[in-house]
Short mmCIF file of C-alpha atoms in Angstrom, two decimals:
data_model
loop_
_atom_site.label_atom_id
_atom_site.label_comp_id
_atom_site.label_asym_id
_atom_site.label_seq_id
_atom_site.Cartn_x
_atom_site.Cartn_y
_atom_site.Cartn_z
CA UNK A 29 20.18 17.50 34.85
CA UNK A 30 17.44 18.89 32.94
CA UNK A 31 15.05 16.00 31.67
CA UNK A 32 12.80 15.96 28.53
CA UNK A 33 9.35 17.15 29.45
CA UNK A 34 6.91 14.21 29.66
CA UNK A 35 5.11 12.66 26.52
CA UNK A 36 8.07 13.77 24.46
CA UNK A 37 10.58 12.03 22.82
CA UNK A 38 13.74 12.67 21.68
CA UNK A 39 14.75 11.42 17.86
CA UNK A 40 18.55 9.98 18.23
CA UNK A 41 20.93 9.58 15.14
CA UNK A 42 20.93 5.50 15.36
CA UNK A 43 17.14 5.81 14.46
CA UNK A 44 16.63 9.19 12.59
CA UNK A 45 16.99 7.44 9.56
CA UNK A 46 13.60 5.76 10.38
CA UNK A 47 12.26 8.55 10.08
CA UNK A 48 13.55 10.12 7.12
CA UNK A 49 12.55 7.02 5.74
CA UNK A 50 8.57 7.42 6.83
CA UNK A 51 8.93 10.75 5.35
CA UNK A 52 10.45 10.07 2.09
CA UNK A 53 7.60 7.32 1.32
CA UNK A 54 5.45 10.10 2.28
CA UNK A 55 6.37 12.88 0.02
CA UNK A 56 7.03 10.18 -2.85
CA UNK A 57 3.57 8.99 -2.69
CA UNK A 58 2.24 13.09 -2.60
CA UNK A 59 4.78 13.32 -5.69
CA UNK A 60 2.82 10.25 -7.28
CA UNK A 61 -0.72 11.62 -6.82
CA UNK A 62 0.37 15.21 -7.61
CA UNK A 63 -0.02 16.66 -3.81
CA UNK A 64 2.19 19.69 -2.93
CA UNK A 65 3.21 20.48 0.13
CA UNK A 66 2.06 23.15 2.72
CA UNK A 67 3.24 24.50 5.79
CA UNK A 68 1.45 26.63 8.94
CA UNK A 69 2.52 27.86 11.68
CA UNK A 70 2.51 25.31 15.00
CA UNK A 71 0.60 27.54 16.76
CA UNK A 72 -2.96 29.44 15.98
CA UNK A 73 -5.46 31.61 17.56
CA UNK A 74 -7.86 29.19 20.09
CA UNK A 75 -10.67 30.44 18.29
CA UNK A 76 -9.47 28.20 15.39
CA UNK A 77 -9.66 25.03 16.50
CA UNK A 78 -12.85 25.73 19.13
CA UNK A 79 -15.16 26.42 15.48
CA UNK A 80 -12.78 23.70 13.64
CA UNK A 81 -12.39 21.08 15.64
CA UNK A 82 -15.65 21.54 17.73
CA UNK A 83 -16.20 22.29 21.48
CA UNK A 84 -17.61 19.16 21.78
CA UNK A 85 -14.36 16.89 21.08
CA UNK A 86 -11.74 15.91 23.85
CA UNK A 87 -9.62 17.49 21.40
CA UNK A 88 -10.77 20.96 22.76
CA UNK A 89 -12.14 19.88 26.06
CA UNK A 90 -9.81 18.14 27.58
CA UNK A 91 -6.14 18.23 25.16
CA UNK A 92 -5.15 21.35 23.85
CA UNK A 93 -2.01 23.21 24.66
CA UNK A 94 -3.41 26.71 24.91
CA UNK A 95 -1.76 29.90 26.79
CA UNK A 96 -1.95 33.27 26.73
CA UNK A 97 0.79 35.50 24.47
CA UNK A 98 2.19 38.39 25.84
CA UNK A 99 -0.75 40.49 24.09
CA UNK A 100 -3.34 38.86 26.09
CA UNK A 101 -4.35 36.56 23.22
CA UNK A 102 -5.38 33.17 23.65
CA UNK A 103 -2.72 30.95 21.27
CA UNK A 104 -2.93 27.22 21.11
CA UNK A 105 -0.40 24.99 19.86
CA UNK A 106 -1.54 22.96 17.11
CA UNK A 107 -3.70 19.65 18.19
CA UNK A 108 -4.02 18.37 14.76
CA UNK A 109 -2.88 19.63 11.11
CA UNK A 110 -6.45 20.22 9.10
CA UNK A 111 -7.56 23.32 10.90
CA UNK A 112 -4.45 25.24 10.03
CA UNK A 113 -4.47 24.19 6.09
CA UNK A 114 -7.99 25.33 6.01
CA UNK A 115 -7.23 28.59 7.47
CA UNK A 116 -4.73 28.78 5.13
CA UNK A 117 -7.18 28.38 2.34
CA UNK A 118 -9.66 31.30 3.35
CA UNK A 119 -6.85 33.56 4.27
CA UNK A 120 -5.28 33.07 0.96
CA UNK A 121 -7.81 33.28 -1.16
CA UNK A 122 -7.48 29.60 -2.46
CA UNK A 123 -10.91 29.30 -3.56
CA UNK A 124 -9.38 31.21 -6.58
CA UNK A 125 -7.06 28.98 -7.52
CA UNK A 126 -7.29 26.03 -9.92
CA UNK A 127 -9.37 23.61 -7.92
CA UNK A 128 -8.99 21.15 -6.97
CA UNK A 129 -6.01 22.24 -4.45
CA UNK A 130 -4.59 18.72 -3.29
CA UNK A 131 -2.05 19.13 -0.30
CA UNK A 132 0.03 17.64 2.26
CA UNK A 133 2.00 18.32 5.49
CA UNK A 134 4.22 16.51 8.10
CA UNK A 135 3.67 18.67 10.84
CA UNK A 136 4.17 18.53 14.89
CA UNK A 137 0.95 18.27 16.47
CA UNK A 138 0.29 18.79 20.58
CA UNK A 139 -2.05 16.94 22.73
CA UNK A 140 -2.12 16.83 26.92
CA UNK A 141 -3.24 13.22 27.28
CA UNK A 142 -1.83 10.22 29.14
CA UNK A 143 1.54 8.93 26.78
CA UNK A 144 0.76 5.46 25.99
CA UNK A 145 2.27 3.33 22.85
CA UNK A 146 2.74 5.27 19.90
CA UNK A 147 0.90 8.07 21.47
CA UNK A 148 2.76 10.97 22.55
CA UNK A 149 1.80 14.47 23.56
CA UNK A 150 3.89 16.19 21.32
CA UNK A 151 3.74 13.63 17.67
CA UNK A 152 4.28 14.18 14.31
CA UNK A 153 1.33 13.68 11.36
CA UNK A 154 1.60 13.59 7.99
CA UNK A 155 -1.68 14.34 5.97
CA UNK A 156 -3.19 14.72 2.63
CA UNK A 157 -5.97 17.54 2.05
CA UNK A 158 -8.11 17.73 -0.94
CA UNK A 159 -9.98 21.29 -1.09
CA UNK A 160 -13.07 21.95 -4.13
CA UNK A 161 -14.27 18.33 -4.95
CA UNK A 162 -17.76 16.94 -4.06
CA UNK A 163 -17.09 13.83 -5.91
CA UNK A 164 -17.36 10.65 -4.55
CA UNK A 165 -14.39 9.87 -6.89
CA UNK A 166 -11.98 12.87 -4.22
CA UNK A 167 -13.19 10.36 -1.61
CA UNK A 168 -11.61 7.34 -3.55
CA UNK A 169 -8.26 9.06 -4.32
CA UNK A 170 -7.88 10.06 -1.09
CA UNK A 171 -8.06 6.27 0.48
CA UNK A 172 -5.95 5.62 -2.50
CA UNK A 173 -3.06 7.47 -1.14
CA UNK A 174 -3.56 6.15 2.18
CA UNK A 175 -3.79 2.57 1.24
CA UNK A 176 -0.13 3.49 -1.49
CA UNK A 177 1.49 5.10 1.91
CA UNK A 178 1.07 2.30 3.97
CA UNK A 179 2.10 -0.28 1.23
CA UNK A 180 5.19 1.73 0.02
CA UNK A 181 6.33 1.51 3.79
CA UNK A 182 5.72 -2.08 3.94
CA UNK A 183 2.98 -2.13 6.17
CA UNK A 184 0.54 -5.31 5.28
CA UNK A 185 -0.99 -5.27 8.86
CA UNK A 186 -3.93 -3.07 8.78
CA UNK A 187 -7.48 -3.27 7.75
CA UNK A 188 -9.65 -0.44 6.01
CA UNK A 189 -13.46 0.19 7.70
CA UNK A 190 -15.38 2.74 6.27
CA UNK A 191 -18.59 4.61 6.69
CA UNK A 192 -21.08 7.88 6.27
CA UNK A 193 -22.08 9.82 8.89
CA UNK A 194 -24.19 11.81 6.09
CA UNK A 195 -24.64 15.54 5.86
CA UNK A 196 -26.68 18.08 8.06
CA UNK A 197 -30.26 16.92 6.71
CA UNK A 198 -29.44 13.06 7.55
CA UNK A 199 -27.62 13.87 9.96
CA UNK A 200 -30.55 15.81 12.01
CA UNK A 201 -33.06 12.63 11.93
CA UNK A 202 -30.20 10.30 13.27
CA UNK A 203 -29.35 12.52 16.38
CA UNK A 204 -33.25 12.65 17.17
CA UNK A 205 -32.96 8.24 17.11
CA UNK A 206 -30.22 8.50 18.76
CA UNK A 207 -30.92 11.10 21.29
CA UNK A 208 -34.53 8.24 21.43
CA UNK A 209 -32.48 5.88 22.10
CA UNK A 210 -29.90 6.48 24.85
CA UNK A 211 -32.35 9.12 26.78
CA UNK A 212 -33.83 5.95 28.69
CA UNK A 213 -30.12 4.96 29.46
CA UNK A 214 -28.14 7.93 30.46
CA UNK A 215 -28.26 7.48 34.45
CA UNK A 216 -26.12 4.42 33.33
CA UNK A 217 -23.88 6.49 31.34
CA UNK A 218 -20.58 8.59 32.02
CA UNK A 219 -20.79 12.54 32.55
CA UNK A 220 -19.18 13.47 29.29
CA UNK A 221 -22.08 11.26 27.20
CA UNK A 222 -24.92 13.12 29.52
CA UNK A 223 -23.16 16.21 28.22
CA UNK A 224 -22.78 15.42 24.51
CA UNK A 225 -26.51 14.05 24.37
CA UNK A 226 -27.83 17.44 24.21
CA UNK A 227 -25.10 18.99 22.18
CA UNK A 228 -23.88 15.93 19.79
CA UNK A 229 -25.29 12.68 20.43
CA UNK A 230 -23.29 11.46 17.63
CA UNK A 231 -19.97 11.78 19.88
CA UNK A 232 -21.98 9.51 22.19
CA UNK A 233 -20.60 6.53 19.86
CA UNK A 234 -17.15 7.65 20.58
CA UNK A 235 -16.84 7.19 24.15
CA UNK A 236 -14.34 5.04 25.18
CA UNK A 237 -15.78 3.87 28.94
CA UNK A 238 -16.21 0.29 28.68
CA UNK A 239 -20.42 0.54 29.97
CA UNK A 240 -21.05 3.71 27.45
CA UNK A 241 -19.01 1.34 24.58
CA UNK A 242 -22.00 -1.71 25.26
CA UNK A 243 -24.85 0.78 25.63
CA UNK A 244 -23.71 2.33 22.30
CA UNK A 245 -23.11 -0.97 20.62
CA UNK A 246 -26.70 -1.38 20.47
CA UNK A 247 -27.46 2.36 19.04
CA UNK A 248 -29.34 2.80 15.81
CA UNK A 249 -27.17 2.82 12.80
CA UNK A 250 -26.77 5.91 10.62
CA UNK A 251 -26.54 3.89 7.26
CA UNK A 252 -30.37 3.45 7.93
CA UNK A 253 -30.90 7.08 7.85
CA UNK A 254 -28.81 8.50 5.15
CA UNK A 255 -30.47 10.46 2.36
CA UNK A 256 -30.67 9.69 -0.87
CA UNK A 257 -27.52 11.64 -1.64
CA UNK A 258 -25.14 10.22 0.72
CA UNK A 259 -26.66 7.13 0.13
CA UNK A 260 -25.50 7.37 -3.30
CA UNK A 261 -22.08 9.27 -2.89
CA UNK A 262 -21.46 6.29 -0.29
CA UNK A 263 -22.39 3.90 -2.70
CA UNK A 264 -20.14 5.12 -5.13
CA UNK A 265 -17.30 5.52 -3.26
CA UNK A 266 -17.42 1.95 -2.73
CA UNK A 267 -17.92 1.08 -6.08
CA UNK A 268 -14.78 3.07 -7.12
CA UNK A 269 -12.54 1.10 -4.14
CA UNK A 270 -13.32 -1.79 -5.41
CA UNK A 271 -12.71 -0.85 -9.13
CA UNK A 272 -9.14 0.11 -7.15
CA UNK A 273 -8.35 -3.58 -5.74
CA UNK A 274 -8.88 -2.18 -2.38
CA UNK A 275 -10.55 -3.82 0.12
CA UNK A 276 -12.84 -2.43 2.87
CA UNK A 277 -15.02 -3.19 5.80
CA UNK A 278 -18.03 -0.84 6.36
CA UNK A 279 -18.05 -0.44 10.54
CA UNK A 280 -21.71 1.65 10.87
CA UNK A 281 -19.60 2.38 14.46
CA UNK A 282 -17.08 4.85 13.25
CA UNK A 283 -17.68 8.67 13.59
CA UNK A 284 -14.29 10.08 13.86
CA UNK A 285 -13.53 12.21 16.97
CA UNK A 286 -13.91 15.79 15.60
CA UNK A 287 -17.20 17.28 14.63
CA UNK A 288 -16.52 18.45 11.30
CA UNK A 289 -16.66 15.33 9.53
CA UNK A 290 -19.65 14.77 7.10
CA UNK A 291 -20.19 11.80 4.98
CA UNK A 292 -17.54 9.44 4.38
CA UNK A 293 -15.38 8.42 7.21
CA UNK A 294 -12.56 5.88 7.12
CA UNK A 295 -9.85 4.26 9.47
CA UNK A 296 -7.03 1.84 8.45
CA UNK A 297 -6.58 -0.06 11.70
CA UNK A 298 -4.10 -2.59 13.17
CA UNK A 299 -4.03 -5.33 16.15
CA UNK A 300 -0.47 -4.47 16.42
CA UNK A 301 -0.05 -1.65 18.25
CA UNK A 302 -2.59 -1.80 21.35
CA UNK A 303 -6.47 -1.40 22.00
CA UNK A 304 -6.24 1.84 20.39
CA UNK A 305 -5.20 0.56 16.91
CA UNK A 306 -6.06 3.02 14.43
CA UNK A 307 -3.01 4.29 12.26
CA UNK A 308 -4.48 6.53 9.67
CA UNK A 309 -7.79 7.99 9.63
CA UNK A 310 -9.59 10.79 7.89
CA UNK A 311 -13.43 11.62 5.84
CA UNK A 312 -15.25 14.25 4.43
CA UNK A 313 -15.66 17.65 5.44
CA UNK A 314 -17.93 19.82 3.52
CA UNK A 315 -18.92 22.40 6.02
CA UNK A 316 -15.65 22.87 7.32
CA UNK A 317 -14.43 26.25 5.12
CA UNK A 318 -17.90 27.54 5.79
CA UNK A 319 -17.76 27.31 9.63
CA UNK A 320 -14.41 29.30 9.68
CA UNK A 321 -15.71 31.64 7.57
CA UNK A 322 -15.14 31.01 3.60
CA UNK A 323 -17.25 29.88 1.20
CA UNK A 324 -18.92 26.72 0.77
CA UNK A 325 -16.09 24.10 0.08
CA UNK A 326 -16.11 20.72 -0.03
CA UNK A 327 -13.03 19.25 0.99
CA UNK A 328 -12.09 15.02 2.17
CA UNK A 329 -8.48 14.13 3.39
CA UNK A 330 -6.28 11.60 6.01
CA UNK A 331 -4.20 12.28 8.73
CA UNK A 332 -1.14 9.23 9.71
CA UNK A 333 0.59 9.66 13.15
CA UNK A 334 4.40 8.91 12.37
CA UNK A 335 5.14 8.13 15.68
CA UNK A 336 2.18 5.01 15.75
CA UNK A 337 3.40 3.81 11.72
CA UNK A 338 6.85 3.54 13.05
CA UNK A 339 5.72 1.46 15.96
CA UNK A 340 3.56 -0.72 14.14
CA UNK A 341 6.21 -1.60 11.65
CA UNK A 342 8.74 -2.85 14.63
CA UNK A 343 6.40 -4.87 16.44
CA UNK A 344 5.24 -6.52 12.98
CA UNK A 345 8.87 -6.61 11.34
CA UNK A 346 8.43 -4.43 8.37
CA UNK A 347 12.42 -3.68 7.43
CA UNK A 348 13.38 -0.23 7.45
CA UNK A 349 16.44 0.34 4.54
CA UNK A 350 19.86 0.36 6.11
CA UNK A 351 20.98 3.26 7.76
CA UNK A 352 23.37 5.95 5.94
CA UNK A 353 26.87 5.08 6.03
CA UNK A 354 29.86 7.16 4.67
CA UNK A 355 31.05 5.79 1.13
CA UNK A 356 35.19 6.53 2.51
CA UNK A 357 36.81 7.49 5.29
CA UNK A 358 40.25 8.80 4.71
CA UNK A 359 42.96 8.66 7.94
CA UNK A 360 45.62 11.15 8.11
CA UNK A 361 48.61 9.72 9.70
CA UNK A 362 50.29 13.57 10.52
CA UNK A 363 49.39 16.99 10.65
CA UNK A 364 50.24 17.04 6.96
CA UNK A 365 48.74 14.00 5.39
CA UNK A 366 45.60 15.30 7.79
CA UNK A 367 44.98 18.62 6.12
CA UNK A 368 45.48 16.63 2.56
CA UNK A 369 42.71 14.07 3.92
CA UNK A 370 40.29 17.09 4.70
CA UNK A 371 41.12 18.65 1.59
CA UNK A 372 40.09 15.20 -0.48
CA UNK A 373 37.04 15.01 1.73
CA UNK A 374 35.65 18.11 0.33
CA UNK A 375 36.25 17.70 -3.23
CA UNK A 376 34.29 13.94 -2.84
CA UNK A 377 31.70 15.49 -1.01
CA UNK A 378 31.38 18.37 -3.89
CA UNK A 379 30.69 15.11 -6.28
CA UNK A 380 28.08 14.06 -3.82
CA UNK A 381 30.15 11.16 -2.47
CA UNK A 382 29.62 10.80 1.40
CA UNK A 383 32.83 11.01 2.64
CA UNK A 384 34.74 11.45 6.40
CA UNK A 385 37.63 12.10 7.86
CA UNK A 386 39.50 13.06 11.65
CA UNK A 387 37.74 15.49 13.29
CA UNK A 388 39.62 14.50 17.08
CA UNK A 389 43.02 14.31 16.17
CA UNK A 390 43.19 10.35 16.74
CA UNK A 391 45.83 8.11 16.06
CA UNK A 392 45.53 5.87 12.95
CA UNK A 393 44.50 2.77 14.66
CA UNK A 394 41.80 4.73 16.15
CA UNK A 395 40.64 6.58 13.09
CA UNK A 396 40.60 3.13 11.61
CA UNK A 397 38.52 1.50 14.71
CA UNK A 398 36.50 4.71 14.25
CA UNK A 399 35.59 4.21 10.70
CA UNK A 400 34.75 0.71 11.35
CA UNK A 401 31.75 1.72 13.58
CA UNK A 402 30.72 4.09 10.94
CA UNK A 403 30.70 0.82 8.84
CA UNK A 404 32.57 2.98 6.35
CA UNK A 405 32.55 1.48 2.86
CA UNK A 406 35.84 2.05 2.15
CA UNK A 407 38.79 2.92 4.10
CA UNK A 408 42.20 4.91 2.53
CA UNK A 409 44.74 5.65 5.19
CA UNK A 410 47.26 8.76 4.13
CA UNK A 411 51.30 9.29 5.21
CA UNK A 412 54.32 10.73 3.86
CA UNK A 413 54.62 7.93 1.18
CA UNK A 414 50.77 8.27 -0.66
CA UNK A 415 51.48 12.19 -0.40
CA UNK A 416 54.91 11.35 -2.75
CA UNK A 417 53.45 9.21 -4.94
CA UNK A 418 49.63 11.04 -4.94
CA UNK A 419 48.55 7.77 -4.80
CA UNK A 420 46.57 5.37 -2.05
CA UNK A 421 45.37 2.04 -1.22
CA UNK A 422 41.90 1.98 -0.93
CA UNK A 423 40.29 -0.96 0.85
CA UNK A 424 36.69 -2.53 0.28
CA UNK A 425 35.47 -3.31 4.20
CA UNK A 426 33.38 -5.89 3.07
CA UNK A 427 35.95 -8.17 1.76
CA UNK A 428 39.21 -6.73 2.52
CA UNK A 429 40.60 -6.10 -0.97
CA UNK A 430 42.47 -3.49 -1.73
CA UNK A 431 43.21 -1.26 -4.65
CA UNK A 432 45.69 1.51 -5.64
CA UNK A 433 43.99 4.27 -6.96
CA UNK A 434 45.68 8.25 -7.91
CA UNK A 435 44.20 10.60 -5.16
CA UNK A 436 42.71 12.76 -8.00
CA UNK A 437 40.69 9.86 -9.02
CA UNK A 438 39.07 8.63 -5.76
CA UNK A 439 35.88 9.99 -6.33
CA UNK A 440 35.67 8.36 -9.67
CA UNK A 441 36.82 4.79 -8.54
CA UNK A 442 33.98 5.12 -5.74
CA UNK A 443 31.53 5.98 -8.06
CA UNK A 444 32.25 3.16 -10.61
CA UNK A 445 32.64 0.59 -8.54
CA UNK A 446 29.68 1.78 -6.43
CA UNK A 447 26.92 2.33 -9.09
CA UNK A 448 26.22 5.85 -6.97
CA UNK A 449 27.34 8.58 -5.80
CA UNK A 450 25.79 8.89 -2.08
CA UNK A 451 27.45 5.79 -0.07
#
């Protein structure tokens, strides 16, 4: 037997409707705050996500899926979903269009890093993109939507810590007190924070090694060294939170893991799900279109893992809505009465009524067993005597009644007695 590569995970039907329902809260809330949706390809050219992502990030170091086509070009499967979109926007000349250009995805994404909980190496994310605002007010709307996602799905468990990591003039007189401060203490430190002290101390404050986490605990903050802009934009996206109802934590400690962050950065993070709790993260990145070769364009957006959101809402009990179940299943009891029961199936399902019938050639009792474990609404069971008198007894599963309806007017006794149409 072939097995399923490792870090992957197979989506069965007893729990797709999980994640149909993840997705649905997500496009309803993108519906809500206008977002359309966009889709790019799973794969890029390397070169994308080395200048998007940064060569300085695990991401690129350490993660990617990247192989060689049969041209000789470098290709990389997709690590993460903003890179893409903004290649999207150069190479379609988006600038031109009415800004600003507010988007989402649910996308695959591909990582090579140890599986753990919630964390797979191939995962799904969905994600919001806002392209052409600098105002503080994009950064609001954008935490907005996060904070609506996670409360349409139920999810009460998580706390929101924000920050700014300021812009390239800030930014430059907080990696010289950085670069002050750890210099003394890099024998102590791991090879990767030795490396990024020359080329991003900032990253330095990412490290996840237990020593590097307690030297860096004690690191300057940037909130002492932002500029009087970002002071103010991060003032006022605070401001405008607030105005919102929502409530935030400002953490000086989070920088996000890929370098092309600026300003505000934000996490919503849970307790439930492991040490590595975060479950929707995103920030500003203003220098982002420039670096891959557009114009100047601010942008700010969010990225959720589905995979994480629908393990956080099992271990804390959030309720997913009962799975789909058929609103009739209609038994055949011969070759006859079967080919009537497929023929009724298809004019309810042409209503929109979900409806099933023998697909094995079972007996009735079987049929009947089987449309029990489909938890079938209601059941209608066909012979030579409902074919005479076009007529059936339907029965309600739930409490055993039954009622005879014509066979021309099935669909319309479901759908009165259902309030719907879709079982």
């Amino acid at each position: 037997m072939i097995s399923i590569p490792k870090g992957t995970k197979d989506v069965l039907p007893s729990t797709s409707y999980k994640w149909q329902f993840i997705e649905d809260c997500a496009r309803e809330v993108a519906r809500q705050f206008n977002i359309n949706e966009v889709r790019t390809p799973v794969f890029e050219h390397t070169e994308l996500f080395a200048r998007g992502v940064g060569d300085t990030t695990d991401i690129v170091n350490k993660e990617m899926y990247t192989f060689l086509d049969k041209g000789g070009r470098s290709i990389t499967l997709k690590p993460e979903g903003t890179a893409g979109v903004a290649r999207m926007f150069i190479e379609n000349g988006l600038a031109s269009s009415p800004l600003p250009m507010k988007s989402f995805y649910i996308t695959p994404c591909y990582r090579y890093e140890r599986p753990q909980a919630g964390r797979l190496r191939e995962f799904h994310q969905f994600g919001v993109e806002v392209y052409g605002s600098p105002s503080p007010a994009a950064d609001a709307e954008v935490i907005f939507a996060a904070s609506s996602f996670l409360n349409k799905l139920g999810i009460k468990d998580t706390r929101l810590e924000i920050n700014s990591i300021g812009c390239k003039t800030c930014r430059a007189q907080y990696n010289a007190a950085l670069r002050d401060y750890f210099k003394p203490r890099l024998a102590e430190m791991c090879a990767t924070c030795n490396e990024r002290f020359t080329k991003n101390p900032l990253r330095m404050l990412d490290c996840k090694e237990e020593e590097c986490k307690k030297i860096a605990a004690g690191a300057p903050s940037i909130l002492d060294y932002l500029c009087p802009d970002c002071a103010a934009h991060f003032e006022s996206v605070k401001n405008l939170l607030s105005a919102q109802g929502i409530e935030y934590v400002v953490n000086p400690g989070i920088v996000r893991g890929l370098d092309y962050y600026t300003r505000t950065v934000f996490e919503f993070v849970s307790t439930s799900i492991g040490a590595q709790g975060t479950v929707c993260a995103g920030g500003r990145y203003d220098g982002l279109i420039a670096e891959l070769g557009g114009s100047q364009t601010p942008a700010v957006g969010f990225a959720a893992g589905l995979e994480r959101l629908m393990l956080l809402m099992d271990n804390t009990g959030v309720s997913f809505p009962a799975p789909h179940v058929p609103a009739i299943y209609i038994a055949g009891m011969d070759d006859v009465s079967r080919a009537k029961a497929f023929a009724l199936v298809g004019a309810l399902r042409a209503r929109g009524i979900s409806a099933e019938c023998d697909l094995m050639g079972r007996s009735v009792k079987a049929q009947l067993k089987y449309a029990d474990k489909l938890g079938a609404q209601y059941v209608a069971v066909i012979g030579e005597s409902e074919l005479a008198t076009s007529s059936v007894n339907l029965k309600k599963m739930s409490d055993g009644s039954t009622n005879c309806v014509q066979l021309d007017d099935i669909g319309k006794y479901i759908t009165e007695n259902q309030g719907g149409t879709n079982g």
